[in-house]
mmCIF file of C-alpha atoms in Angstrom:
data_model
loop_
_atom_site.group_PDB
_atom_site.id
_atom_site.type_symbol
_atom_site.label_atom_id
_atom_site.label_comp_id
_atom_site.label_asym_id
_atom_site.label_seq_id
_atom_site.Cartn_x
_atom_site.Cartn_y
_atom_site.Cartn_z
ATOM 1 C CA MET V 118 175.297 -97.699 -71.878
ATOM 2 C CA GLN V 119 175.996 -101.829 -71.773
ATOM 3 C CA ASP V 120 177.388 -103.930 -74.676
ATOM 4 C CA ILE V 121 176.515 -107.368 -75.304
ATOM 5 C CA MET V 122 177.977 -110.222 -77.432
ATOM 6 C CA THR V 123 176.485 -110.428 -81.335
ATOM 7 C CA HIS V 124 174.581 -113.758 -81.313
ATOM 8 C CA SER V 125 173.591 -115.391 -85.321
ATOM 9 C CA ILE V 126 169.992 -114.274 -85.423
ATOM 10 C CA LYS V 127 168.454 -115.078 -88.822
ATOM 11 C CA ILE V 128 166.312 -111.966 -89.968
ATOM 12 C CA THR V 129 163.248 -112.216 -92.296
ATOM 13 C CA LYS V 130 161.455 -108.956 -92.822
ATOM 14 C CA VAL V 131 157.953 -108.198 -93.873
ATOM 15 C CA ALA V 132 157.168 -106.918 -97.565
ATOM 16 C CA GLN V 133 155.195 -104.268 -96.600
ATOM 17 C CA SER V 134 155.359 -102.725 -92.732
ATOM 18 C CA ARG V 135 151.785 -102.166 -91.168
ATOM 19 C CA VAL V 136 152.992 -99.171 -89.154
ATOM 20 C CA SER V 137 151.331 -96.606 -91.638
ATOM 21 C CA GLN V 138 148.060 -97.901 -90.797
ATOM 22 C CA VAL V 139 148.408 -97.235 -87.118
ATOM 23 C CA GLU V 140 148.002 -93.861 -85.182
ATOM 24 C CA LEU V 141 151.423 -94.678 -82.974
ATOM 25 C CA ASN V 142 150.421 -90.971 -81.047
ATOM 26 C CA ASN V 143 146.806 -90.991 -80.352
ATOM 27 C CA SER V 144 147.072 -92.660 -76.739
ATOM 28 C CA ILE V 145 146.974 -96.093 -78.417
ATOM 29 C CA VAL V 146 146.057 -98.665 -75.715
ATOM 30 C CA MET V 147 148.606 -101.682 -75.218
ATOM 31 C CA GLY V 148 148.074 -104.858 -76.189
ATOM 32 C CA THR V 149 145.619 -103.807 -79.120
ATOM 33 C CA GLN V 150 148.206 -103.603 -81.778
ATOM 34 C CA PHE V 151 151.186 -105.359 -82.722
ATOM 35 C CA SER V 152 154.302 -104.708 -84.727
ATOM 36 C CA ASP V 153 155.573 -106.415 -87.786
ATOM 37 C CA HIS V 154 157.965 -109.094 -86.706
ATOM 38 C CA MET V 155 158.474 -111.565 -83.695
ATOM 39 C CA PHE V 156 161.659 -113.055 -82.241
ATOM 40 C CA VAL V 157 161.422 -116.801 -81.921
ATOM 41 C CA CYS V 158 163.905 -119.397 -80.621
ATOM 42 C CA ASP V 159 163.201 -123.298 -80.014
ATOM 43 C CA TYR V 160 164.012 -125.509 -77.252
ATOM 44 C CA GLN V 161 164.694 -129.283 -78.176
ATOM 45 C CA ASN V 162 167.023 -132.081 -77.488
ATOM 46 C CA GLY V 163 168.184 -129.947 -74.404
ATOM 47 C CA GLU V 164 169.272 -127.028 -76.097
ATOM 48 C CA TRP V 165 168.129 -123.720 -77.581
ATOM 49 C CA SER V 166 168.249 -123.239 -81.425
ATOM 50 C CA ASN V 167 166.910 -121.652 -84.520
ATOM 51 C CA ALA V 168 166.968 -117.783 -83.037
ATOM 52 C CA ARG V 169 165.192 -115.886 -85.478
ATOM 53 C CA ILE V 170 163.102 -112.830 -86.288
ATOM 54 C CA GLU V 171 160.358 -113.383 -88.812
ATOM 55 C CA PRO V 172 156.916 -111.799 -89.536
ATOM 56 C CA LEU V 173 154.264 -111.780 -86.951
ATOM 57 C CA ALA V 174 152.129 -114.899 -87.732
ATOM 58 C CA LEU V 175 149.755 -117.368 -85.913
ATOM 59 C CA ILE V 176 151.780 -120.166 -84.136
ATOM 60 C CA PRO V 177 150.868 -123.712 -84.926
ATOM 61 C CA THR V 178 150.298 -125.575 -81.857
ATOM 62 C CA HIS V 179 149.119 -129.138 -81.148
ATOM 63 C CA PRO V 180 146.108 -129.372 -78.947
ATOM 64 C CA ALA V 181 147.944 -131.381 -76.444
ATOM 65 C CA ALA V 182 150.818 -128.646 -76.147
ATOM 66 C CA MET V 183 151.813 -128.760 -72.303
ATOM 67 C CA ALA V 184 151.391 -125.018 -71.671
ATOM 68 C CA LEU V 185 147.681 -125.697 -72.508
ATOM 69 C CA HIS V 186 147.477 -128.343 -70.046
ATOM 70 C CA TYR V 187 149.727 -127.929 -67.114
ATOM 71 C CA GLY V 188 150.485 -124.393 -67.236
ATOM 72 C CA GLN V 189 154.332 -124.072 -68.055
ATOM 73 C CA ALA V 190 153.961 -120.557 -69.308
ATOM 74 C CA ILE V 191 156.075 -117.658 -68.061
ATOM 75 C CA PHE V 192 156.614 -113.968 -69.513
ATOM 76 C CA GLU V 193 158.356 -110.765 -69.008
ATOM 77 C CA GLY V 194 157.411 -107.093 -69.504
ATOM 78 C CA MET V 195 159.793 -104.242 -70.886
ATOM 79 C CA LYS V 196 159.594 -100.979 -72.810
ATOM 80 C CA ALA V 197 161.355 -99.404 -75.705
ATOM 81 C CA THR V 198 161.817 -95.902 -76.311
ATOM 82 C CA LEU V 199 163.476 -93.527 -78.436
ATOM 83 C CA GLY V 200 166.458 -91.255 -77.195
ATOM 84 C CA LYS V 201 167.053 -87.293 -77.941
ATOM 85 C CA ASP V 202 168.981 -88.613 -81.470
ATOM 86 C CA GLY V 203 166.126 -91.146 -82.239
ATOM 87 C CA THR V 204 168.379 -94.287 -81.288
ATOM 88 C CA PRO V 205 166.017 -96.921 -79.647
ATOM 89 C CA LEU V 206 166.262 -97.637 -76.042
ATOM 90 C CA LEU V 207 166.034 -100.623 -73.705
ATOM 91 C CA PHE V 208 165.695 -99.951 -69.848
ATOM 92 C CA ARG V 209 167.927 -102.462 -67.649
ATOM 93 C CA PRO V 210 167.040 -105.507 -70.110
ATOM 94 C CA ASP V 211 169.809 -107.326 -68.189
ATOM 95 C CA GLU V 212 167.091 -107.699 -65.023
ATOM 96 C CA ASN V 213 164.498 -108.778 -67.304
ATOM 97 C CA ALA V 214 166.642 -111.726 -68.321
ATOM 98 C CA LYS V 215 167.872 -112.666 -64.904
ATOM 99 C CA ARG V 216 164.058 -112.734 -63.657
ATOM 100 C CA MET V 217 162.947 -114.521 -66.542
ATOM 101 C CA ASN V 218 165.358 -117.430 -65.468
ATOM 102 C CA PHE V 219 164.260 -117.122 -61.890
ATOM 103 C CA SER V 220 160.539 -117.711 -63.312
ATOM 104 C CA ALA V 221 162.022 -120.561 -65.700
ATOM 105 C CA ASP V 222 163.644 -122.518 -62.707
ATOM 106 C CA ARG V 223 160.501 -121.969 -60.852
ATOM 107 C CA MET V 224 158.080 -123.211 -63.204
ATOM 108 C CA GLY V 225 160.462 -126.266 -64.234
ATOM 109 C CA MET V 226 161.514 -124.782 -67.410
ATOM 110 C CA PRO V 227 164.616 -124.601 -69.507
ATOM 111 C CA LEU V 228 167.001 -121.207 -68.612
ATOM 112 C CA PHE V 229 167.522 -118.869 -71.751
ATOM 113 C CA PRO V 230 170.889 -117.267 -72.354
ATOM 114 C CA GLU V 231 170.500 -114.105 -71.020
ATOM 115 C CA ASP V 232 172.884 -112.512 -73.644
ATOM 116 C CA LEU V 233 170.893 -114.082 -76.157
ATOM 117 C CA PHE V 234 167.663 -112.473 -74.484
ATOM 118 C CA VAL V 235 169.381 -108.988 -74.575
ATOM 119 C CA GLU V 236 170.563 -109.485 -78.280
ATOM 120 C CA ALA V 237 167.379 -110.866 -79.528
ATOM 121 C CA LEU V 238 165.843 -107.781 -77.581
ATOM 122 C CA LYS V 239 168.036 -105.344 -79.271
ATOM 123 C CA GLN V 240 167.743 -106.751 -82.856
ATOM 124 C CA PHE V 241 164.194 -106.743 -82.442
ATOM 125 C CA VAL V 242 163.636 -103.051 -81.481
ATOM 126 C CA ASP V 243 166.108 -101.774 -83.759
ATOM 127 C CA LEU V 244 163.926 -103.480 -86.620
ATOM 128 C CA GLU V 245 160.616 -102.210 -85.082
ATOM 129 C CA LYS V 246 162.201 -98.978 -84.252
ATOM 130 C CA ASP V 247 159.278 -96.998 -86.555
ATOM 131 C CA TRP V 248 156.553 -98.514 -84.015
ATOM 132 C CA ILE V 249 157.845 -96.554 -80.908
ATOM 133 C CA PRO V 250 155.700 -93.848 -80.105
ATOM 134 C CA THR V 251 156.952 -90.184 -79.348
ATOM 135 C CA GLN V 252 153.862 -88.916 -77.578
ATOM 136 C CA GLU V 253 154.888 -88.559 -73.702
ATOM 137 C CA GLY V 254 154.424 -91.631 -71.543
ATOM 138 C CA SER V 255 154.277 -93.938 -74.681
ATOM 139 C CA ALA V 256 156.569 -96.495 -75.704
ATOM 140 C CA LEU V 257 156.941 -99.954 -77.616
ATOM 141 C CA TYR V 258 155.654 -102.505 -74.864
ATOM 142 C CA LEU V 259 157.951 -105.601 -75.420
ATOM 143 C CA ARG V 260 156.319 -109.114 -74.262
ATOM 144 C CA PRO V 261 159.061 -111.933 -74.153
ATOM 145 C CA PHE V 262 157.301 -115.389 -73.104
ATOM 146 C CA MET V 263 157.932 -118.562 -72.758
ATOM 147 C CA TYR V 264 155.808 -121.784 -72.965
ATOM 148 C CA ALA V 265 156.057 -125.335 -73.266
ATOM 149 C CA ASP V 266 154.725 -126.614 -76.664
ATOM 150 C CA GLU V 267 155.487 -130.412 -76.408
ATOM 151 C CA PRO V 268 152.252 -132.249 -77.111
ATOM 152 C CA PHE V 269 152.153 -134.920 -74.167
ATOM 153 C CA ILE V 270 149.097 -135.736 -71.823
ATOM 154 C CA GLY V 271 150.885 -136.592 -68.221
ATOM 155 C CA MET V 272 152.194 -134.717 -65.069
ATOM 156 C CA ARG V 273 155.675 -134.153 -65.863
ATOM 157 C CA ALA V 274 158.189 -130.958 -67.188
ATOM 158 C CA ALA V 275 157.878 -130.619 -70.995
ATOM 159 C CA THR V 276 160.755 -131.320 -73.041
ATOM 160 C CA SER V 277 160.136 -128.775 -75.827
ATOM 161 C CA PHE V 278 159.335 -125.020 -75.459
ATOM 162 C CA LYS V 279 159.447 -121.864 -77.690
ATOM 163 C CA PHE V 280 160.649 -118.406 -76.471
ATOM 164 C CA ILE V 281 159.209 -115.612 -78.525
ATOM 165 C CA VAL V 282 159.059 -111.816 -78.256
ATOM 166 C CA MET V 283 156.646 -109.593 -79.929
ATOM 167 C CA GLY V 284 155.819 -105.724 -79.428
ATOM 168 C CA SER V 285 152.805 -103.614 -78.901
ATOM 169 C CA PRO V 286 153.079 -99.636 -79.217
ATOM 170 C CA ALA V 287 151.218 -98.221 -76.028
ATOM 171 C CA GLY V 288 150.382 -95.016 -74.785
ATOM 172 C CA PRO V 289 149.885 -93.925 -70.915
ATOM 173 C CA PHE V 290 148.525 -96.573 -68.754
ATOM 174 C CA PHE V 291 146.696 -94.285 -66.189
ATOM 175 C CA SER V 292 145.835 -90.728 -66.887
ATOM 176 C CA ARG V 293 144.187 -90.353 -63.624
ATOM 177 C CA LYS V 294 144.897 -91.579 -60.044
ATOM 178 C CA ILE V 295 143.712 -94.832 -59.236
ATOM 179 C CA LYS V 296 141.603 -96.654 -56.555
ATOM 180 C CA LEU V 297 142.508 -100.210 -54.997
ATOM 181 C CA TYR V 298 139.990 -102.337 -53.750
ATOM 182 C CA ALA V 299 141.414 -104.247 -50.644
ATOM 183 C CA GLU V 300 140.805 -107.957 -51.492
ATOM 184 C CA ARG V 301 139.808 -110.106 -48.202
ATOM 185 C CA LYS V 302 138.476 -113.108 -49.653
ATOM 186 C CA TYR V 303 140.607 -113.721 -52.699
ATOM 187 C CA VAL V 304 144.503 -114.284 -52.549
ATOM 188 C CA ARG V 305 147.015 -113.715 -55.104
ATOM 189 C CA ALA V 306 150.008 -116.097 -53.842
ATOM 190 C CA VAL V 307 151.599 -117.685 -50.705
ATOM 191 C CA ASN V 308 155.042 -118.264 -49.804
ATOM 192 C CA GLY V 309 156.366 -121.145 -51.446
ATOM 193 C CA GLY V 310 153.762 -120.975 -54.286
ATOM 194 C CA THR V 311 154.813 -118.826 -57.490
ATOM 195 C CA GLY V 312 153.703 -115.392 -56.563
ATOM 196 C CA GLU V 313 157.586 -114.402 -56.940
ATOM 197 C CA ALA V 314 157.515 -115.935 -60.374
ATOM 198 C CA LYS V 315 156.184 -113.923 -63.453
ATOM 199 C CA ALA V 316 153.806 -117.303 -64.119
ATOM 200 C CA ALA V 317 151.017 -116.995 -66.569
ATOM 201 C CA GLY V 318 148.814 -118.565 -64.013
ATOM 202 C CA ASN V 319 149.182 -116.194 -61.565
ATOM 203 C CA TYR V 320 147.401 -113.580 -63.403
ATOM 204 C CA ALA V 321 144.624 -116.271 -64.529
ATOM 205 C CA GLY V 322 143.850 -116.601 -60.889
ATOM 206 C CA ALA V 323 143.596 -112.566 -60.587
ATOM 207 C CA ILE V 324 141.348 -111.993 -63.176
ATOM 208 C CA ARG V 325 138.002 -112.905 -61.515
ATOM 209 C CA PRO V 326 138.753 -110.941 -58.222
ATOM 210 C CA THR V 327 139.671 -107.781 -60.858
ATOM 211 C CA GLU V 328 136.277 -107.747 -62.280
ATOM 212 C CA TYR V 329 134.717 -108.037 -59.065
ATOM 213 C CA ALA V 330 136.343 -104.995 -57.867
ATOM 214 C CA LYS V 331 136.038 -103.012 -61.292
ATOM 215 C CA ALA V 332 132.289 -103.669 -60.927
ATOM 216 C CA LYS V 333 132.598 -101.839 -57.470
ATOM 217 C CA GLY V 334 134.192 -98.866 -59.106
ATOM 218 C CA TYR V 335 137.887 -99.820 -58.102
ATOM 219 C CA ASP V 336 140.822 -99.978 -60.880
ATOM 220 C CA GLN V 337 142.787 -102.729 -59.401
ATOM 221 C CA VAL V 338 143.296 -105.227 -56.615
ATOM 222 C CA LEU V 339 145.358 -104.721 -53.741
ATOM 223 C CA TRP V 340 146.443 -108.215 -52.742
ATOM 224 C CA LEU V 341 146.683 -108.859 -48.732
ATOM 225 C CA ASP V 342 148.526 -111.978 -47.180
ATOM 226 C CA ALA V 343 146.920 -115.406 -47.225
ATOM 227 C CA GLN V 344 146.534 -116.010 -43.908
ATOM 228 C CA ASN V 345 145.357 -113.186 -42.159
ATOM 229 C CA PHE V 346 144.330 -110.791 -44.813
ATOM 230 C CA GLU V 347 146.583 -107.959 -43.225
ATOM 231 C CA TYR V 348 149.884 -107.706 -44.619
ATOM 232 C CA VAL V 349 149.766 -105.639 -47.995
ATOM 233 C CA GLN V 350 151.503 -107.457 -50.584
ATOM 234 C CA GLU V 351 151.437 -105.742 -54.222
ATOM 235 C CA VAL V 352 148.735 -104.337 -56.451
ATOM 236 C CA GLY V 353 147.345 -106.207 -59.694
ATOM 237 C CA THR V 354 149.783 -105.188 -62.036
ATOM 238 C CA MET V 355 152.329 -103.294 -59.879
ATOM 239 C CA ASN V 356 154.445 -103.162 -56.785
ATOM 240 C CA ILE V 357 153.418 -100.616 -54.050
ATOM 241 C CA PHE V 358 155.111 -97.847 -52.249
ATOM 242 C CA PHE V 359 153.746 -95.747 -49.191
ATOM 243 C CA LYS V 360 155.336 -92.691 -48.001
ATOM 244 C CA ILE V 361 154.732 -92.090 -44.092
ATOM 245 C CA ALA V 362 156.089 -89.566 -41.936
ATOM 246 C CA GLY V 363 158.432 -88.461 -44.751
ATOM 247 C CA LYS V 364 160.111 -92.210 -45.170
ATOM 248 C CA PHE V 365 159.030 -94.721 -47.864
ATOM 249 C CA ILE V 366 157.869 -98.033 -47.126
ATOM 250 C CA THR V 367 157.415 -100.776 -49.731
ATOM 251 C CA PRO V 368 156.807 -104.340 -48.837
ATOM 252 C CA ASP V 369 159.862 -106.691 -48.767
ATOM 253 C CA LEU V 370 160.135 -109.698 -51.178
ATOM 254 C CA SER V 371 158.920 -112.347 -48.924
ATOM 255 C CA GLY V 372 158.660 -114.976 -51.320
ATOM 256 C CA SER V 373 155.042 -114.336 -52.674
ATOM 257 C CA ILE V 374 155.722 -110.869 -54.123
ATOM 258 C CA LEU V 375 157.277 -110.110 -57.905
ATOM 259 C CA ALA V 376 160.375 -108.467 -57.826
ATOM 260 C CA GLY V 377 159.816 -105.320 -59.841
ATOM 261 C CA ILE V 378 162.176 -104.104 -62.514
ATOM 262 C CA THR V 379 160.605 -100.788 -61.677
ATOM 263 C CA ARG V 380 160.158 -101.268 -58.193
ATOM 264 C CA MET V 381 164.424 -101.696 -57.424
ATOM 265 C CA SER V 382 164.302 -98.662 -60.158
ATOM 266 C CA VAL V 383 161.948 -96.316 -57.423
ATOM 267 C CA ILE V 384 164.326 -97.421 -54.825
ATOM 268 C CA ALA V 385 167.334 -96.403 -56.323
ATOM 269 C CA ILE V 386 165.594 -93.176 -57.594
ATOM 270 C CA LEU V 387 164.359 -92.375 -53.858
ATOM 271 C CA ARG V 388 167.645 -93.127 -52.285
ATOM 272 C CA ASP V 389 169.359 -91.057 -54.588
ATOM 273 C CA LYS V 390 167.077 -88.004 -53.997
ATOM 274 C CA GLY V 391 167.806 -88.407 -50.127
ATOM 275 C CA TYR V 392 164.732 -90.331 -49.139
ATOM 276 C CA GLU V 393 164.909 -93.089 -46.386
ATOM 277 C CA VAL V 394 163.309 -96.346 -48.273
ATOM 278 C CA THR V 395 162.500 -99.729 -46.359
ATOM 279 C CA GLU V 396 161.589 -102.822 -47.689
ATOM 280 C CA ARG V 397 159.267 -104.580 -44.499
ATOM 281 C CA PRO V 398 156.169 -106.404 -44.040
ATOM 282 C CA ILE V 399 153.671 -103.640 -43.777
ATOM 283 C CA THR V 400 149.911 -104.124 -42.573
ATOM 284 C CA ILE V 401 146.902 -102.561 -43.637
ATOM 285 C CA SER V 402 146.174 -101.668 -40.183
ATOM 286 C CA GLU V 403 149.376 -99.439 -40.516
ATOM 287 C CA ILE V 404 148.144 -97.857 -43.317
ATOM 288 C CA ILE V 405 144.877 -96.938 -41.688
ATOM 289 C CA GLU V 406 146.497 -95.554 -38.391
ATOM 290 C CA ALA V 407 148.583 -93.398 -40.643
ATOM 291 C CA SER V 408 145.689 -92.085 -42.285
ATOM 292 C CA LYS V 409 144.008 -91.354 -39.342
ATOM 293 C CA ASN V 410 147.178 -89.387 -37.346
ATOM 294 C CA GLY V 411 147.747 -87.527 -40.539
ATOM 295 C CA THR V 412 151.031 -89.141 -41.249
ATOM 296 C CA LEU V 413 150.022 -90.942 -44.459
ATOM 297 C CA GLU V 414 151.548 -88.488 -46.930
ATOM 298 C CA GLU V 415 151.126 -90.312 -50.727
ATOM 299 C CA ALA V 416 151.126 -93.636 -52.071
ATOM 300 C CA PHE V 417 151.655 -94.703 -55.667
ATOM 301 C CA GLY V 418 152.176 -98.190 -57.549
ATOM 302 C CA ALA V 419 155.124 -99.273 -59.887
ATOM 303 C CA GLY V 420 155.061 -101.400 -62.871
ATOM 304 C CA THR V 421 156.301 -101.469 -66.355
ATOM 305 C CA ALA V 422 153.059 -101.443 -68.003
ATOM 306 C CA VAL V 423 151.807 -98.886 -65.634
ATOM 307 C CA GLY V 424 154.743 -96.487 -64.856
ATOM 308 C CA ILE V 425 153.840 -94.594 -61.805
ATOM 309 C CA ALA V 426 150.334 -94.992 -60.990
ATOM 310 C CA ARG V 427 149.298 -92.353 -58.097
ATOM 311 C CA ILE V 428 146.551 -93.925 -55.629
ATOM 312 C CA GLU V 429 143.756 -91.796 -54.856
ATOM 313 C CA GLU V 430 142.158 -94.600 -52.358
ATOM 314 C CA ILE V 431 142.202 -97.926 -50.966
ATOM 315 C CA GLY V 432 138.834 -99.283 -49.867
ATOM 316 C CA ASN V 433 136.353 -102.135 -49.736
ATOM 317 C CA ASN V 434 133.032 -102.596 -48.310
ATOM 318 C CA ASP V 435 133.975 -101.578 -44.857
ATOM 319 C CA LEU V 436 137.105 -99.561 -45.376
ATOM 320 C CA SER V 437 138.197 -96.327 -47.206
ATOM 321 C CA ILE V 438 141.632 -94.730 -47.265
ATOM 322 C CA LYS V 439 142.058 -91.540 -48.803
ATOM 323 C CA PHE V 440 144.920 -90.107 -49.813
ATOM 324 C CA PRO V 441 146.503 -86.160 -49.888
ATOM 325 C CA SER V 442 145.952 -84.897 -53.816
ATOM 326 C CA GLU V 443 149.122 -83.606 -54.138
ATOM 327 C CA ASN V 444 151.902 -86.310 -54.986
ATOM 328 C CA PRO V 445 155.003 -84.553 -55.394
ATOM 329 C CA VAL V 446 157.670 -87.323 -54.861
ATOM 330 C CA SER V 447 155.132 -89.457 -57.007
ATOM 331 C CA ASP V 448 155.684 -86.749 -59.632
ATOM 332 C CA MET V 449 159.058 -86.579 -59.268
ATOM 333 C CA VAL V 450 160.058 -90.340 -59.476
ATOM 334 C CA SER V 451 157.783 -90.629 -62.752
ATOM 335 C CA ASP V 452 159.336 -87.640 -64.196
ATOM 336 C CA THR V 453 162.677 -89.055 -63.636
ATOM 337 C CA LEU V 454 162.152 -92.683 -65.082
ATOM 338 C CA ASP V 455 160.535 -91.304 -68.044
ATOM 339 C CA GLY V 456 163.195 -88.558 -68.810
ATOM 340 C CA ILE V 457 166.057 -91.311 -68.027
ATOM 341 C CA LYS V 458 164.058 -93.699 -70.574
ATOM 342 C CA THR V 459 164.062 -90.627 -73.134
ATOM 343 C CA GLN V 460 167.674 -89.332 -72.334
ATOM 344 C CA GLU V 461 166.027 -85.890 -71.162
ATOM 345 C CA MET V 462 167.811 -86.846 -67.891
ATOM 346 C CA GLU V 463 170.993 -88.121 -67.364
ATOM 347 C CA ASP V 464 171.433 -91.990 -66.954
ATOM 348 C CA LYS V 465 173.625 -91.913 -64.069
ATOM 349 C CA PHE V 466 172.565 -95.222 -62.896
ATOM 350 C CA GLY V 467 173.676 -96.825 -66.367
ATOM 351 C CA TRP V 468 170.619 -98.148 -66.808
ATOM 352 C CA LEU V 469 169.574 -97.653 -70.714
ATOM 353 C CA VAL V 470 171.061 -100.170 -73.563
ATOM 354 C CA ALA V 471 170.963 -98.959 -77.104
ATOM 355 C CA ALA V 472 169.191 -101.090 -79.375
ATOM 356 C CA LYS V 473 171.519 -100.504 -82.294
#
């Protein structure tokens, strides 16, 4: 367990919690219900101030708020679980804090103190622990985000921002294997762009292609490179891993791929279990060839929201790659991640942070 210095955070509690009105352990869909409180901090005059936890409420926003016009908005995604003794737990929040600041720097936004980031999450989750579902595969999804709230019409970096954390109880994301649509028209990101930042605009650009993919019977888009539509990048909300001839391959962080916290955790687990993991460019042609010669053994997506998503098929109008029905290593990775997060397994990596 890691320990972080304590910050002064003013807490104003709701008069009556709404948690009793929500069926937390009935496979609740992430993003449809929200917990009682939110953490808020303001950036003005070159510094962050007024850190507070208060009842969840609408936020007054000027129509000229710069995030609405110029897209200075970033976010993180994390989950809180309950340990065996009922202690609320965070999973590698220090890594989310680092990535948040990486995104902020890329988007011309102020860095947020990383120790305050972690302390805010700890105090927030401790306050909202009754909102953490106990059903297997469930958690309290946490959404830290930052946006420019300065009212100004003009192309420059904003000077005032808000940093907010809110929570949404979430059941398992995918209860079945998924099908991916290899997109050959639209692109998610290019080197030098914002693909390696967790910027809101990245996801806005993915909405229409994802709708097209779902209309064709697929679950998410498999993004390919923007030049040749040949190199695999990532899935809509996940990084991706392939098991070929007993070894794992995942696309390297080339500058257009998000550095997933789950991705780095999966790599550590696989290597700890003795598997060779290579981070390198991988082409869709290589995946097709491995499928044809029988060396393509497993594939799965890895992300905070989805956990480990086993892949059944990659296809589009003229392509169909089928994966084996058995997923022993994918299952092991999923069970290990879930086991660590709920203290059913030893946290040998030191990833857990108690939220109280």
